[in-house]
PDB file of C-alpha atoms in Angstrom:
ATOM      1  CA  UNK A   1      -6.863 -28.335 -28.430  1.00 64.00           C
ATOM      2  CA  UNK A   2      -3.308 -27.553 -29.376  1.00 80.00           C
ATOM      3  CA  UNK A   3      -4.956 -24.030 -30.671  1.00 78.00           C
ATOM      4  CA  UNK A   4      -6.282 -23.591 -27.531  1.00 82.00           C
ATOM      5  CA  UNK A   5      -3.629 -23.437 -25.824  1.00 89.00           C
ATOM      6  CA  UNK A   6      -1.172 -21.665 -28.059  1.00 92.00           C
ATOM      7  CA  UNK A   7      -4.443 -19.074 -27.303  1.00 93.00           C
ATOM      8  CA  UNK A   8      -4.101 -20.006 -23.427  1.00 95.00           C
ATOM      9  CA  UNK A   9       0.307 -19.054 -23.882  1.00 94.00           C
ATOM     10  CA  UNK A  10      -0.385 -15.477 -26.149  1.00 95.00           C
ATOM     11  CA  UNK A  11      -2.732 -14.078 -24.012  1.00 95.00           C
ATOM     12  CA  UNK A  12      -0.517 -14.854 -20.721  1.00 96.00           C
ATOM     13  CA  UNK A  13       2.270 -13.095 -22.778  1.00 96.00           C
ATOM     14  CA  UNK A  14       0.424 -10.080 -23.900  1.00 95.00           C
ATOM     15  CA  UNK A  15      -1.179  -9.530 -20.409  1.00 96.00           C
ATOM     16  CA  UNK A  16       1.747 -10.124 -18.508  1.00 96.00           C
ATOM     17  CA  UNK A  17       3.458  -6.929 -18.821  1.00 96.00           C
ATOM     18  CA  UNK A  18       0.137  -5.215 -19.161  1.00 95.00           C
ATOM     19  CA  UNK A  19      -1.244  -6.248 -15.838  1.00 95.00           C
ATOM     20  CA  UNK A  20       2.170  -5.647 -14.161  1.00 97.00           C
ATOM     21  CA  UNK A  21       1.976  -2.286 -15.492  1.00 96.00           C
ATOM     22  CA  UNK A  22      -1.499  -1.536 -14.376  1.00 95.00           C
ATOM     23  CA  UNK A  23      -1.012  -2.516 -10.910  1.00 96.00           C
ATOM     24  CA  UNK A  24       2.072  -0.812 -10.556  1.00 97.00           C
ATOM     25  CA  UNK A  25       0.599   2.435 -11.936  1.00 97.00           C
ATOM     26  CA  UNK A  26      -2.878   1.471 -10.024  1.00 96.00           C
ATOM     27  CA  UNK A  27      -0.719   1.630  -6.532  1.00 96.00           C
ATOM     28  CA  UNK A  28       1.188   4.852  -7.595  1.00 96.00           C
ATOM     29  CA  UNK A  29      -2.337   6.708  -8.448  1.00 95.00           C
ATOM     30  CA  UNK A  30      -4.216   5.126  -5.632  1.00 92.00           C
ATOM     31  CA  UNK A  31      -1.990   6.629  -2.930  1.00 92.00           C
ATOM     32  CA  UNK A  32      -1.840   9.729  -5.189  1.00 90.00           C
ATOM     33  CA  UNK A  33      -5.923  10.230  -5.296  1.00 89.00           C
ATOM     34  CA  UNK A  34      -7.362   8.100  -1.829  1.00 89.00           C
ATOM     35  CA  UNK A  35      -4.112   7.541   0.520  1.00 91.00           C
ATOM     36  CA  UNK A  36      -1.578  10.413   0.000  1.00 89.00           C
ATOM     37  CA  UNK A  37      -4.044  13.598  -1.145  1.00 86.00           C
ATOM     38  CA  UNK A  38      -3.519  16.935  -0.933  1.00 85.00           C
ATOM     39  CA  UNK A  39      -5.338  19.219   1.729  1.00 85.00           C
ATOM     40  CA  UNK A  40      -8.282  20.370  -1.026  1.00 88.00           C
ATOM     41  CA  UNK A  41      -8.745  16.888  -1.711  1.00 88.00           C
ATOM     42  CA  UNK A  42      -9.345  15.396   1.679  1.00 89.00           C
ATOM     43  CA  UNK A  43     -11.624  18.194   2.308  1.00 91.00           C
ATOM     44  CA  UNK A  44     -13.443  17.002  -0.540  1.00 91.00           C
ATOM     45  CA  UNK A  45     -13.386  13.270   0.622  1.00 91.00           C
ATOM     46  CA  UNK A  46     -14.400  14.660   3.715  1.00 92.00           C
ATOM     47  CA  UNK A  47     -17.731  16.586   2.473  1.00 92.00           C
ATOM     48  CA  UNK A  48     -18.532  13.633   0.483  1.00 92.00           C
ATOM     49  CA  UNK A  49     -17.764  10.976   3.502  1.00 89.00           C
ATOM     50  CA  UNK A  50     -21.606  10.029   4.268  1.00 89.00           C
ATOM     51  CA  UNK A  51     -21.595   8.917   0.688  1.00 90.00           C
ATOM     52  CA  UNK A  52     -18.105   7.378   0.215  1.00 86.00           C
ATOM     53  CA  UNK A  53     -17.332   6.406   3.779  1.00 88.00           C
ATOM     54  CA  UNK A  54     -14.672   4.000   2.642  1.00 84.00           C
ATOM     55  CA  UNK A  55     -12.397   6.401   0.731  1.00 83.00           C
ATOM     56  CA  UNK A  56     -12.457   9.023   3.597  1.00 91.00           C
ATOM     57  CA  UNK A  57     -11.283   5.902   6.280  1.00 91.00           C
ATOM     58  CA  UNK A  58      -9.068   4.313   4.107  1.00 90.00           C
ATOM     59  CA  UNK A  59      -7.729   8.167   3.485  1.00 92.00           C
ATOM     60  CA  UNK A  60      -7.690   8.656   7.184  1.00 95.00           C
ATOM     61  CA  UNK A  61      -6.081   5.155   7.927  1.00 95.00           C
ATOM     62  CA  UNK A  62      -2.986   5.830   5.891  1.00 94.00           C
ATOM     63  CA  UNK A  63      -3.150   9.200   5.128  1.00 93.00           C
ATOM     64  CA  UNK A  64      -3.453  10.508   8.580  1.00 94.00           C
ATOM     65  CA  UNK A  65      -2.718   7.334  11.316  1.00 96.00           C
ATOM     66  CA  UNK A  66      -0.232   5.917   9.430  1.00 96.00           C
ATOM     67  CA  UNK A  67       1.906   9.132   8.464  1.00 95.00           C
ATOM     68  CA  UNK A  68       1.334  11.014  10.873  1.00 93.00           C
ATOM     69  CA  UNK A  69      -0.044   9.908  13.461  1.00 95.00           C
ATOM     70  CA  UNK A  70       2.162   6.960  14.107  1.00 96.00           C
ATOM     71  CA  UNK A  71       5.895   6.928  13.609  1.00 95.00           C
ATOM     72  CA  UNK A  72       6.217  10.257  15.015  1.00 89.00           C
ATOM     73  CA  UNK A  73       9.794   9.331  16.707  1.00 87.00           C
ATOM     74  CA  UNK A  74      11.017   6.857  14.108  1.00 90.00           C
ATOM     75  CA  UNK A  75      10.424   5.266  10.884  1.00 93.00           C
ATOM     76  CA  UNK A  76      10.624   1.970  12.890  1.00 92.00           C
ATOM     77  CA  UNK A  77       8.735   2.784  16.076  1.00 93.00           C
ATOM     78  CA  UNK A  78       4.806   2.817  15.580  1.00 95.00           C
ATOM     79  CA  UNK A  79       4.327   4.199  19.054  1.00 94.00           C
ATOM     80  CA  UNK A  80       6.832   5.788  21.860  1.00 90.00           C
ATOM     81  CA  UNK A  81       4.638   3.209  24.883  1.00 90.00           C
ATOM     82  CA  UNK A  82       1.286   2.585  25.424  1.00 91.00           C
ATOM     83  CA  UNK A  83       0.126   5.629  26.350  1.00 94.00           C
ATOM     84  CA  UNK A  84       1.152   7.383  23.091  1.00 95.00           C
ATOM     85  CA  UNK A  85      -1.521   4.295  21.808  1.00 95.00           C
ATOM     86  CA  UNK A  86      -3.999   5.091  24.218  1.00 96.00           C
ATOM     87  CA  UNK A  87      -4.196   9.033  23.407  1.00 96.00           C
ATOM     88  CA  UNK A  88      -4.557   8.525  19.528  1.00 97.00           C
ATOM     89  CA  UNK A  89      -7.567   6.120  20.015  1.00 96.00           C
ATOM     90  CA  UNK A  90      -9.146   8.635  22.999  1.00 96.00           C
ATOM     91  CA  UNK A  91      -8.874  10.891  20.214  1.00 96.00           C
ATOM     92  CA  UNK A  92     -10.419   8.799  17.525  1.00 97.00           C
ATOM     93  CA  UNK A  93     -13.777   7.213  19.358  1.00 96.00           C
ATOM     94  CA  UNK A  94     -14.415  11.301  20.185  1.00 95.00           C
ATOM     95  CA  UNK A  95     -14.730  11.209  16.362  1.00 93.00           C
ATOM     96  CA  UNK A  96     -15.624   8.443  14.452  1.00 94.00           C
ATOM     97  CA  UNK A  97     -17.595   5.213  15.167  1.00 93.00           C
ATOM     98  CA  UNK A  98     -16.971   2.104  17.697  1.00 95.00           C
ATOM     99  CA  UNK A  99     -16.794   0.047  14.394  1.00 94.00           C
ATOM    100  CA  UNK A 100     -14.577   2.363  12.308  1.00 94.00           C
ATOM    101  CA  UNK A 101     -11.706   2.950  15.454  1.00 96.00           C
ATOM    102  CA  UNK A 102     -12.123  -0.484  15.336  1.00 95.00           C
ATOM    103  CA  UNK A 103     -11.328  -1.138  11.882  1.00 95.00           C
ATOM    104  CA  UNK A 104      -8.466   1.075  12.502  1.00 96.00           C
ATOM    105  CA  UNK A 105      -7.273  -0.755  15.458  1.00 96.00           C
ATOM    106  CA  UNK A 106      -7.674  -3.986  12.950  1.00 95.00           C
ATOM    107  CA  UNK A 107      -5.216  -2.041  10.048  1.00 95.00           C
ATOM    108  CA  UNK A 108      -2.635  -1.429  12.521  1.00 96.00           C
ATOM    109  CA  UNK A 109      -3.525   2.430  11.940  1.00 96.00           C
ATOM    110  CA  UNK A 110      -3.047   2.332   8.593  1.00 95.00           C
ATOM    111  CA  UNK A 111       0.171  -0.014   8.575  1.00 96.00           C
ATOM    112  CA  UNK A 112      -1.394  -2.801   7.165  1.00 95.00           C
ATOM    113  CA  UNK A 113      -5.341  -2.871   6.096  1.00 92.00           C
ATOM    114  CA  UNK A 114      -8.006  -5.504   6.796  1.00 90.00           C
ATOM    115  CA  UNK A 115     -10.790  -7.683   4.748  1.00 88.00           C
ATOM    116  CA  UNK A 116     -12.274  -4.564   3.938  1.00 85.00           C
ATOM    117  CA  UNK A 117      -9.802  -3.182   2.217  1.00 85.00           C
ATOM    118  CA  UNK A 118      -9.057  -6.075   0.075  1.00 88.00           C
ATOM    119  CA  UNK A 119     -11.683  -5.184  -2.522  1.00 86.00           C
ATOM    120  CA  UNK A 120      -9.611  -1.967  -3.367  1.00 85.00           C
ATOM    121  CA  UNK A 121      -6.006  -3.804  -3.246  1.00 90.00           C
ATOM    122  CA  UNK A 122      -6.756  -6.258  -5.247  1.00 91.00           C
ATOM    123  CA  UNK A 123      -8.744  -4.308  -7.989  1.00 92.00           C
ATOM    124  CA  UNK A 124      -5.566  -4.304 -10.127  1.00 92.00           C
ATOM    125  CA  UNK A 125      -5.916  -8.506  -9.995  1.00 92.00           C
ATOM    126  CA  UNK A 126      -9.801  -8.935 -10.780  1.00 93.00           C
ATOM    127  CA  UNK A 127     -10.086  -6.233 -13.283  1.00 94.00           C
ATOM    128  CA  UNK A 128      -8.355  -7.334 -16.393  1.00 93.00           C
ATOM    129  CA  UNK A 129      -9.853 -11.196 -16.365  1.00 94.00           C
ATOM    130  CA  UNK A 130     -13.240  -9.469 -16.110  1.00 95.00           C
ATOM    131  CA  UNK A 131     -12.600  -7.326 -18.928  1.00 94.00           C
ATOM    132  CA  UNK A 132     -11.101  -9.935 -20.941  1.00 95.00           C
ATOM    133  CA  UNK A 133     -13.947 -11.882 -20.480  1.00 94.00           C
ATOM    134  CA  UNK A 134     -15.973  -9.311 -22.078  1.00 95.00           C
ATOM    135  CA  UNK A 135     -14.081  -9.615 -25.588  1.00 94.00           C
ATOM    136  CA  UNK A 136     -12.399 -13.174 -25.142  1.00 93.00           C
ATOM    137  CA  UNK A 137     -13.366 -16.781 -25.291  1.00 94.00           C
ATOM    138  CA  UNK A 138     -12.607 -18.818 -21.734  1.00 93.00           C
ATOM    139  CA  UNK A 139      -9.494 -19.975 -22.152  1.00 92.00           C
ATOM    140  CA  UNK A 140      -7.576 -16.696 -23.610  1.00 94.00           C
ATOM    141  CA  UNK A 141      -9.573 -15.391 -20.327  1.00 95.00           C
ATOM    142  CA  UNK A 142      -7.664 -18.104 -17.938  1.00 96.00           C
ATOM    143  CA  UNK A 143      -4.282 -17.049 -19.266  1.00 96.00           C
ATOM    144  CA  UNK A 144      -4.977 -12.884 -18.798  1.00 96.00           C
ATOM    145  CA  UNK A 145      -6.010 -14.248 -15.131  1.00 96.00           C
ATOM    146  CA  UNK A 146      -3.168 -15.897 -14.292  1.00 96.00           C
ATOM    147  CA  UNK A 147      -0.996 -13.448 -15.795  1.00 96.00           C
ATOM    148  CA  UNK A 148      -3.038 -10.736 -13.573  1.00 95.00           C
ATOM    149  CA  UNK A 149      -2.283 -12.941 -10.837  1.00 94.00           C
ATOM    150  CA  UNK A 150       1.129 -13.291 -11.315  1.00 95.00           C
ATOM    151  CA  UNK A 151       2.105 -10.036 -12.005  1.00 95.00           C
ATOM    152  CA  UNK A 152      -0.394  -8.073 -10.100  1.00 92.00           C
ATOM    153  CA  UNK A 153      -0.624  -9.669  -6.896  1.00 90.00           C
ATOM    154  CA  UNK A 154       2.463  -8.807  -5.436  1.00 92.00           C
ATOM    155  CA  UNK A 155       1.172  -5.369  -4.681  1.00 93.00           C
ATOM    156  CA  UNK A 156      -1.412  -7.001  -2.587  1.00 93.00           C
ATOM    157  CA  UNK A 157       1.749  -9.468  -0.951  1.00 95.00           C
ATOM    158  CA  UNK A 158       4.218  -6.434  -0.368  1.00 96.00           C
ATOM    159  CA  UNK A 159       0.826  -3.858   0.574  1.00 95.00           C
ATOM    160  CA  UNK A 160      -0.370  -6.363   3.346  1.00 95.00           C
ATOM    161  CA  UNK A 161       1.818  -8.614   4.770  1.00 96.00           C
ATOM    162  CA  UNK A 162       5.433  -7.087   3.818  1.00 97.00           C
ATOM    163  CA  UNK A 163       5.080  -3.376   4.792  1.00 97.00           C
ATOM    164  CA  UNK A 164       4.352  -4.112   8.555  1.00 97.00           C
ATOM    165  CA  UNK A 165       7.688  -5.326   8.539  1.00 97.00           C
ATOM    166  CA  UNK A 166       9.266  -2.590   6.487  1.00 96.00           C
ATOM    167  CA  UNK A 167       8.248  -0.421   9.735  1.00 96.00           C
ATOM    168  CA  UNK A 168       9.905  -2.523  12.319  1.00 95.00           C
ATOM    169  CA  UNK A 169      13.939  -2.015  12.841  1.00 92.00           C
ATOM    170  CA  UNK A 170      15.577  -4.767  10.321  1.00 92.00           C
ATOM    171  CA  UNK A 171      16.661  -7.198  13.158  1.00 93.00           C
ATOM    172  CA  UNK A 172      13.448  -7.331  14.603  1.00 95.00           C
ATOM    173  CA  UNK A 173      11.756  -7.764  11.419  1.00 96.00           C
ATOM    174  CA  UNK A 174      14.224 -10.492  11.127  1.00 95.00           C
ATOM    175  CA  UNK A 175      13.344 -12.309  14.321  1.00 96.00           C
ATOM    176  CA  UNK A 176       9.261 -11.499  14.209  1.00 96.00           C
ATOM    177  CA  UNK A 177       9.009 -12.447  10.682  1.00 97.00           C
ATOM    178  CA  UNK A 178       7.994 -15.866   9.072  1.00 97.00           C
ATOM    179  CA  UNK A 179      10.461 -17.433   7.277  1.00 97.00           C
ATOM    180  CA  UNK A 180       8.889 -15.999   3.380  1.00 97.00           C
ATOM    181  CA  UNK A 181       8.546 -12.570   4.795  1.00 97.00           C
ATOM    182  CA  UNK A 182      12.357 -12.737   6.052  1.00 97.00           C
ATOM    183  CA  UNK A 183      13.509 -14.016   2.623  1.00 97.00           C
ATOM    184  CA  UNK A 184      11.033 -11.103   0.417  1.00 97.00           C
ATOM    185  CA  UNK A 185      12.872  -8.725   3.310  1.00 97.00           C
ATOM    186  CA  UNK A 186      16.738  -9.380   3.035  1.00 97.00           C
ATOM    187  CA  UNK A 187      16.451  -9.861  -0.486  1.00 97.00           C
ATOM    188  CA  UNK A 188      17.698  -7.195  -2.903  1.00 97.00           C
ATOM    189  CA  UNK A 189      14.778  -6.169  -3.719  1.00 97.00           C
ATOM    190  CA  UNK A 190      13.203  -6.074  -0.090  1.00 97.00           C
ATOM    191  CA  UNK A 191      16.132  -4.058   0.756  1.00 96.00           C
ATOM    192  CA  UNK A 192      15.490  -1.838  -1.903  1.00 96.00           C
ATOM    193  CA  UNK A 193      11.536  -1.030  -1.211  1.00 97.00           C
ATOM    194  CA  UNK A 194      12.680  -0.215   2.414  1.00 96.00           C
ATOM    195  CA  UNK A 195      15.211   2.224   2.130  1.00 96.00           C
ATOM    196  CA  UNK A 196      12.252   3.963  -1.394  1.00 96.00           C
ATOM    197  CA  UNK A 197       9.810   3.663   1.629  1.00 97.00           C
ATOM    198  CA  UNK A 198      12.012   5.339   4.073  1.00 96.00           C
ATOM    199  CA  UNK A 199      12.066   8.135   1.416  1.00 96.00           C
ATOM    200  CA  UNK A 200       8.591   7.941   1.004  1.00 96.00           C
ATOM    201  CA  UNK A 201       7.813   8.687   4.783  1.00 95.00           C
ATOM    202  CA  UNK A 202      10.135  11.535   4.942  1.00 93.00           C
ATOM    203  CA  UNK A 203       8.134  13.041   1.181  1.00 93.00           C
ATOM    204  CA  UNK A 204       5.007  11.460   0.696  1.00 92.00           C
ATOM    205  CA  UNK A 205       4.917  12.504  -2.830  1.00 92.00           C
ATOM    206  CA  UNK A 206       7.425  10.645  -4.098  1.00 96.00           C
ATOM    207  CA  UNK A 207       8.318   6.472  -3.774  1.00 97.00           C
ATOM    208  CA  UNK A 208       4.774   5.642  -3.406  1.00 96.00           C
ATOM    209  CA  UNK A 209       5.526   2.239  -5.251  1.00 97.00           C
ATOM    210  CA  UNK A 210       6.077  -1.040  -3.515  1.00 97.00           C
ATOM    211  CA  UNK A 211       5.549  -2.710  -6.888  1.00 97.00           C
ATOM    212  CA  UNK A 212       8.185  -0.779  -8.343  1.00 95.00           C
ATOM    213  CA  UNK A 213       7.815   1.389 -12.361  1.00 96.00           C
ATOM    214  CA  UNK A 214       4.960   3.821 -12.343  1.00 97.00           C
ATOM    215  CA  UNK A 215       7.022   6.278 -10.033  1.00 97.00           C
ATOM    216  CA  UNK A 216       9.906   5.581 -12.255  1.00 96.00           C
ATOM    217  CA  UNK A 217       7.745   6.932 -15.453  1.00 97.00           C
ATOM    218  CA  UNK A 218       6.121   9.492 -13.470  1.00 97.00           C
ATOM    219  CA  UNK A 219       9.062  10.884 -12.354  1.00 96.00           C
ATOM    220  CA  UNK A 220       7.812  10.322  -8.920  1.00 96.00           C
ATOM    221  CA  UNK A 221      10.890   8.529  -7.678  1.00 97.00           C
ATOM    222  CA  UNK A 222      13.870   9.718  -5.575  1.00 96.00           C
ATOM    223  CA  UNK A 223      17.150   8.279  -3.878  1.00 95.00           C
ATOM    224  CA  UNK A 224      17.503   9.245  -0.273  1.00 95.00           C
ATOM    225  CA  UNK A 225      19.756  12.536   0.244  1.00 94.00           C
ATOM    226  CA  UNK A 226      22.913  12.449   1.486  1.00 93.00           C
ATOM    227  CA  UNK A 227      20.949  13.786   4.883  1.00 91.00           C
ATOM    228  CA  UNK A 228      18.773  11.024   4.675  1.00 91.00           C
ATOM    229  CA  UNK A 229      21.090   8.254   3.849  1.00 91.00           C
ATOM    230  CA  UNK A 230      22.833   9.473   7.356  1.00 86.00           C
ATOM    231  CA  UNK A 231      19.371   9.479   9.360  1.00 87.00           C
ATOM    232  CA  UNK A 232      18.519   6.158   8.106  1.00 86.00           C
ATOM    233  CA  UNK A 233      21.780   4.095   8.662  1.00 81.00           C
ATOM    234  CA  UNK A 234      21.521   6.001  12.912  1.00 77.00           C
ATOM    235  CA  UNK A 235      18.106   3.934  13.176  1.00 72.00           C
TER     236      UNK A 235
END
């Protein structure tokens, strides 16, 4: 027993930093490959749509909707009214199906993302247990899956339920926000992932981390600019 869970305590340990590292780096490739691509690479997405429907949406959801498509005006203003709404779906139901303007009416246009998307936001979670479980006995495999939890989920947290809120100007975030989104929000590091994200909206190549270190390796991390700094603090 005691073994066991000395076992149980090493493998949390080793996979710990491991998992946090492969969902960090997971998110900074994902938006780099499916959510953020260059214009060769949706065309490719888009040729091989009928076969891979769900990376061309989610591409279109955040890659399109969501940065450029929505906060035209402002990093904190989805749409300018109702109409500005109305005209992007008119557009959309001319060109993809009831169900998928649907599902992007669910995602917020890309803002957020639905029970569809979960099985690619959470892939950094379920992957390492199931891999450990290919080498390891069951209860070396328990601690790698809590550690995956621990460590990994966040990116699902901040991806789903924090970013809305990253989008809305802070003191209505503050007043719209349940009381653990409003303390992950004015925290340091909620402050921090705000002002990367602004960045990331005005370069799309770089900050593409909530779950901040792979950008920082990759070298795909910036401050604001002096510019920037200015156009941030005016909204």
């Amino acid at each position: 027993m005691t073994a066991h869970v000395s076992d149980f305590f090493a493998a949390f340990l080793i996979a710990a930093p491991l998992s946090y590292l492969a969902a960090t780096f997971f998110e900074s490739l994902f938006h780099d490959q499916i959510l953020d691509v260059s214009a060769a690479r949706a065309r490719f997405y888009f040729r091989i749509r009928k076969y891979l429907p769900g990376f061309w949406n989610i591409h279109v959801a955040h890659g399109v909707l969501h940065h450029h498509r929505t906060f035209v005006t402002s990093f904190g203003i989805q749409f300018a009214g109702p109409d500005e709404r109305e005209r992007l779906l008119c557009k959309l139901r001319r060109s993809y199906p009831t169900e998928t303007v649907k599902d992007f009416e669910r995602a917020s246009f890309g803002n957020t993302f639905t029970a569809k998307g979960v099985v690619f936001y959470t892939i950094p979670v379920y992957v390492p247990p199931l891999l450990a479980a290919t080498v390891l006995p069951l209860h070396m495999v328990m601690g790698v899956a809590l550690a995956s939890c621990m460590t990994s989920f966040p990116f699902f947290v901040l991806s789903k339920w924090i970013h809305p809120y990253l989008h809305m100007p802070f003191e209505e975030a503050l007043l719209k926000a349940p009381v653990w989104v409003r303390a992950v929000i004015t925290s340091p590091y909620g402050v921090a992932i705000r002002i990367s994200h602004w960045v990331h909206h005005a370069e799309p190549r770089y900050n593409m981390n909530l779950q901040y270190g792979a950008d920082l390796i990759r070298r795909r991390f910036r401050a604001p600019t002096v510019a920037e700094w200015d156009e941030m603090l005016a909204q």
